[in-house]
Coordinates of C-alpha atoms in Angstrom, one line a residue:
M1 CA 33.5 9.0 17.3
R2 CA 30.4 9.7 19.4
R3 CA 28.3 7.2 17.6
R4 CA 31.0 4.5 18.0
Y5 CA 31.3 5.2 21.7
A6 CA 27.5 5.3 22.1
D7 CA 27.1 2.0 20.3
L8 CA 29.8 0.3 22.4
I9 CA 28.3 1.6 25.7
D10 CA 24.8 0.4 24.6
V11 CA 26.2 -3.1 23.9
L12 CA 27.9 -3.3 27.3
L13 CA 24.7 -2.2 29.1
A14 CA 22.7 -4.8 27.1
E15 CA 25.2 -7.5 28.0
G16 CA 24.9 -6.7 31.7
E17 CA 28.2 -5.0 32.1
P18 CA 27.3 -1.7 33.7
Q19 CA 30.8 -1.1 35.2
A20 CA 32.5 -1.6 31.8
A21 CA 29.9 0.8 30.3
A22 CA 30.6 3.4 32.9
D23 CA 34.4 3.0 32.5
C24 CA 34.0 3.5 28.7
A25 CA 31.8 6.6 29.2
R26 CA 34.4 8.1 31.5
L27 CA 37.1 7.5 29.0
A28 CA 35.0 9.2 26.4
V29 CA 34.7 12.3 28.7
E30 CA 38.5 12.3 29.2
Q31 CA 38.9 12.4 25.5
G32 CA 36.5 15.3 25.1
V33 CA 33.7 13.4 23.4
W34 CA 31.1 14.5 26.0
R35 CA 31.2 16.6 29.2
D36 CA 29.3 14.2 31.4
P37 CA 29.6 10.4 31.3
L38 CA 25.8 10.0 31.8
Q39 CA 25.0 12.4 28.9
R40 CA 25.8 10.6 25.6
P41 CA 23.9 11.9 22.6
V42 CA 25.2 11.2 19.2
H43 CA 24.3 14.7 18.1
Y44 CA 26.0 16.8 20.8
L45 CA 26.2 20.6 21.3
P46 CA 28.9 21.1 24.0
S47 CA 27.8 24.7 24.5
L48 CA 24.7 23.5 26.3
D49 CA 25.3 22.9 30.0
P50 CA 24.7 19.3 31.1
V51 CA 21.5 19.6 33.3
P52 CA 19.5 16.4 33.5
V53 CA 16.3 17.7 35.1
H54 CA 14.8 21.1 34.5
D55 CA 12.3 23.2 36.4
P56 CA 8.8 23.0 34.8
A57 CA 8.1 26.5 35.9
D58 CA 10.6 27.8 33.4
F59 CA 8.4 26.8 30.4
W60 CA 5.3 28.9 29.4
F61 CA 3.4 25.9 28.1
V62 CA 3.5 23.8 31.4
P63 CA 0.6 25.7 33.1
Y64 CA -1.3 25.5 29.9
L65 CA -0.9 21.7 29.6
E66 CA -1.6 21.1 33.3
E67 CA -4.8 23.2 33.1
N68 CA -6.0 21.1 30.1
S69 CA -4.9 17.7 31.5
R70 CA -8.4 16.8 32.6
L71 CA -9.7 17.3 29.0
I72 CA -6.9 15.2 27.6
R73 CA -7.5 12.4 30.2
A74 CA -11.3 12.5 29.6
E75 CA -10.8 12.0 25.8
L76 CA -8.2 9.3 26.4
E77 CA -10.8 7.4 28.6
R78 CA -13.5 7.8 25.9
V79 CA -11.3 6.6 23.1
L80 CA -9.9 3.7 25.0
G81 CA -13.3 2.6 26.1
A82 CA -13.6 0.7 22.8
D83 CA -10.1 -0.8 22.1
D84 CA -6.4 0.2 21.7
N85 CA -7.6 2.5 18.9
G86 CA -4.2 3.3 17.4
F87 CA -1.8 2.5 20.2
L88 CA 1.1 0.8 18.5
P89 CA 4.3 -0.8 19.9
V90 CA 7.2 1.7 20.3
E91 CA 9.6 1.0 17.4
E92 CA 12.9 1.5 19.3
P93 CA 14.4 -1.6 20.8
L94 CA 14.3 -0.2 24.4
L95 CA 11.8 -2.5 26.1
G96 CA 13.5 -5.0 28.4
T97 CA 10.3 -6.6 29.7
G98 CA 6.6 -5.8 29.5
D99 CA 4.5 -3.8 27.0
W100 CA 5.0 -0.2 25.8
K101 CA 2.8 1.4 23.2
Q102 CA 2.1 4.9 21.9
V103 CA 0.0 7.1 19.6
T104 CA 2.1 9.5 17.6
F105 CA 0.7 12.9 16.8
Y106 CA 3.9 14.6 15.4
E107 CA 7.4 13.4 14.5
G108 CA 10.1 15.7 13.2
G109 CA 7.5 18.3 12.3
Q110 CA 5.3 15.9 10.5
R111 CA 1.6 15.8 11.6
F112 CA -0.1 12.4 11.7
D113 CA -3.6 13.1 10.7
D114 CA -5.1 9.8 11.7
A115 CA -4.0 10.2 15.4
C116 CA -5.2 13.8 15.4
E117 CA -8.6 12.8 14.1
R118 CA -9.0 10.1 16.8
F119 CA -8.0 12.5 19.5
P120 CA -9.2 15.9 18.3
V121 CA -9.3 17.5 21.8
T122 CA -5.7 16.4 22.5
A123 CA -4.6 17.5 19.1
G124 CA -6.2 20.9 19.4
I125 CA -4.4 21.4 22.8
I126 CA -0.9 20.4 21.6
E127 CA -1.2 22.4 18.3
A128 CA -1.0 25.6 20.4
I129 CA 2.6 24.7 21.3
P130 CA 4.5 25.3 18.0
E131 CA 7.9 24.4 19.5
A132 CA 6.6 20.9 19.9
T133 CA 4.5 20.4 16.8
L134 CA 5.2 21.6 13.2
A135 CA 8.4 23.4 14.4
G136 CA 9.3 20.7 16.9
P137 CA 12.6 18.8 17.3
G138 CA 11.2 15.4 17.9
V139 CA 7.9 13.6 18.8
V140 CA 4.6 14.2 20.4
T141 CA 2.9 11.0 21.6
L142 CA 0.6 9.4 24.1
S143 CA 2.8 6.9 25.8
R144 CA 1.3 3.9 27.7
L145 CA 3.4 1.6 29.8
Q146 CA 1.9 -1.6 31.2
P147 CA 2.7 -3.0 34.7
G148 CA 5.7 -5.2 34.9
S149 CA 7.6 -3.2 32.2
H150 CA 11.2 -2.0 32.2
I151 CA 12.6 0.4 29.7
V152 CA 16.3 -0.2 29.6
P153 CA 19.0 2.5 30.2
H154 CA 19.5 4.6 27.1
C155 CA 20.3 8.1 25.9
G156 CA 18.4 10.3 23.5
A157 CA 20.0 11.3 20.2
S158 CA 20.4 15.0 20.8
N159 CA 20.9 17.5 23.7
A160 CA 19.4 20.2 21.5
R161 CA 15.9 19.3 22.8
L162 CA 14.2 18.6 26.1
R163 CA 11.5 16.1 26.8
V164 CA 8.2 16.9 28.6
H165 CA 5.9 14.3 30.3
L166 CA 2.4 15.3 31.4
G167 CA 1.0 12.7 33.8
L168 CA -2.5 11.4 32.7
H169 CA -2.9 8.0 34.4
V170 CA -0.3 7.5 37.1
P171 CA -0.8 4.6 39.5
Q172 CA 1.5 3.6 42.3
G173 CA 4.6 1.9 41.0
P174 CA 6.2 3.6 38.0
R175 CA 9.4 5.6 38.4
M176 CA 12.1 7.0 36.1
R177 CA 15.8 7.5 36.6
V178 CA 17.4 10.4 34.7
G179 CA 21.1 10.6 35.2
E180 CA 21.5 10.0 39.0
R181 CA 18.0 11.4 39.9
T182 CA 14.8 9.3 40.4
L183 CA 11.6 11.0 39.2
H184 CA 8.0 10.1 39.9
W185 CA 5.0 11.2 37.8
R186 CA 1.9 12.9 39.2
E187 CA -1.4 13.1 37.4
G188 CA -2.0 16.6 36.0
S189 CA 1.6 17.7 36.4
C190 CA 4.6 17.9 34.1
L191 CA 8.2 16.7 34.3
V192 CA 10.9 18.3 32.1
F193 CA 14.2 16.5 31.5
D194 CA 17.0 16.2 29.1
D195 CA 16.6 12.7 27.5
S196 CA 20.2 12.8 26.2
F197 CA 21.1 11.8 29.7
E198 CA 21.0 8.1 30.4
H199 CA 17.5 7.2 31.7
E200 CA 15.4 4.2 32.3
V201 CA 11.9 3.4 33.5
W202 CA 10.3 0.8 35.8
H203 CA 6.6 0.1 36.3
T204 CA 5.9 -2.1 39.3
G205 CA 2.3 -1.1 39.8
D206 CA -1.0 -2.7 38.8
T207 CA -2.5 -0.5 36.1
P208 CA -1.1 1.2 33.0
R209 CA 0.9 4.5 33.3
V210 CA -0.1 7.0 30.5
V211 CA 1.7 10.3 29.8
L212 CA 1.5 12.9 27.1
L213 CA 5.1 13.0 25.8
M214 CA 6.5 15.9 23.8
D215 CA 10.0 17.1 22.7
V216 CA 10.7 20.8 22.7
W217 CA 13.8 22.9 21.8
H218 CA 16.3 23.5 24.5
P219 CA 15.6 27.1 25.7
R220 CA 19.3 28.0 25.5
L221 CA 19.8 26.7 22.0
D222 CA 20.9 29.4 19.6
P223 CA 18.0 30.2 17.2
T224 CA 20.5 30.0 14.2
V225 CA 21.5 26.5 15.2
Q226 CA 17.8 25.5 15.7
R227 CA 17.0 26.7 12.2
L228 CA 20.0 24.8 10.7
I229 CA 18.9 21.6 12.5
T230 CA 15.3 22.0 11.3
E231 CA 16.4 22.6 7.7
D232 CA 18.9 19.7 7.7
R233 CA 16.4 17.0 8.8
G234 CA 14.6 17.0 5.5
S235 CA 11.1 15.9 4.6
L236 CA 9.4 12.8 6.0
A237 CA 9.8 11.1 2.6
T238 CA 13.5 11.8 2.7
R239 CA 13.9 10.4 6.2
V240 CA 12.0 7.2 5.2
R241 CA 14.2 6.7 2.2
D242 CA 17.3 7.2 4.2
F243 CA 16.1 4.7 6.8
M244 CA 15.3 2.1 4.0
R245 CA 18.8 2.6 2.5
A246 CA 20.5 2.1 5.9
Q247 CA 18.5 -1.1 6.4
G248 CA 19.2 -2.5 2.9
I249 CA 15.6 -2.2 1.8
T250 CA 14.6 -1.2 -1.8
R251 CA 10.9 -1.5 -1.6
V252 CA 8.1 -1.8 1.0
E253 CA 4.5 -2.9 0.3
D254 CA 1.6 -2.9 2.8
T255 CA -0.8 -5.6 1.5
G256 CA -3.3 -5.0 4.3
D257 CA -2.5 -8.4 5.8
A258 CA 1.3 -8.1 5.9
I259 CA 4.3 -5.8 5.2
L260 CA 6.5 -7.1 2.4
L261 CA 10.1 -5.9 2.5
H262 CA 12.3 -6.3 -0.6
P263 CA 16.0 -6.3 0.2
D264 CA 18.8 -4.8 -1.9
E265 CA 21.2 -7.1 -3.7
R266 CA 23.7 -7.2 -0.9
V267 CA 21.2 -8.2 1.8
E268 CA 19.4 -10.7 -0.5
T269 CA 22.6 -12.4 -1.3
L270 CA 23.6 -12.7 2.3
V271 CA 20.2 -14.1 3.4
R272 CA 20.1 -16.6 0.6
R273 CA 23.6 -17.9 1.5
H274 CA 22.8 -18.3 5.1
M275 CA 19.5 -20.0 4.4
R276 CA 21.2 -22.5 2.0
Q277 CA 23.8 -23.2 4.7
A278 CA 21.0 -23.8 7.2
D279 CA 19.2 -26.0 4.6
T280 CA 15.9 -24.1 5.2
R281 CA 13.2 -22.2 3.3
V282 CA 11.9 -20.3 6.4
I283 CA 13.5 -18.5 9.3
D284 CA 10.8 -17.4 11.8
L285 CA 11.9 -15.6 15.0
H286 CA 8.4 -16.1 16.5
D287 CA 8.8 -19.9 16.1
E288 CA 10.2 -21.8 19.1
Q289 CA 12.4 -23.5 16.5
T290 CA 14.1 -20.4 15.1
V291 CA 15.1 -22.2 11.9
R292 CA 12.8 -24.8 10.5
Q293 CA 12.6 -26.6 7.2
E294 CA 9.5 -26.5 4.9
P295 CA 8.7 -28.9 2.1
D296 CA 9.4 -27.9 -1.5
G297 CA 6.9 -25.5 -3.0
P298 CA 6.6 -22.3 -4.9
D299 CA 9.3 -19.7 -4.4
H300 CA 8.5 -17.0 -1.9
D301 CA 9.3 -13.4 -2.4
G302 CA 10.7 -11.1 0.3

């Protein structure tokens, strides 16, 4: 029920129907799906009070991060002096306009060694916060948002966690709405908020905004529930396989130049049928002509 409501509200927001989305969210609250129309996680624990923004002083690691922010920023400037060096586009389809990239250190308790090796000082600092790293509930990233960007309204998947932002590069212009509150970053300071509340970000400044982002367990989460959530998420390999199955992918190959995806029988049959109906050998979403014909030639896989 929550997933269906969340998907419907996301579609209404994407279609520019905020009032219809708000009405739908209020109906869900009336039916007991959520307690607050602006807090709409799919994985929801009603025992946790709906509080969109938390006091950073309540978390032991905030002074530690703020004391080390200059070291993290100095390393960031050294590494970025050469090139993007590992910053990749954020995978989630949340960017309305602009450019949003990240370097991922941890995800779901999985350490990404390549990022930690490129940013050893930052990695060493965050590894001292176990509730965000190997035992963490989500991600730890460096998040870089370019001027002119807009991250559309969305809700995080779970209210069992909170999100922490440490400001590293903060020009004039970026701001974030969490629920009904508007927040501004400050260099060397942390924000702590519940990303299961609807939130969005605008950057109207002139230079990139960079924050260290990390997810931590909600401080009022029962330790038994935390342990059950951790045990249930499975290994990284299991999560990758589950994702592939959900997308209809049976095999993935990285050739160095391209990623080759092999669809399952259902997806392959569907794609072949549509391509025959369109009388085309190639469908390229990056092409101005979304569907174009190619001369006969060898069959292409994938």
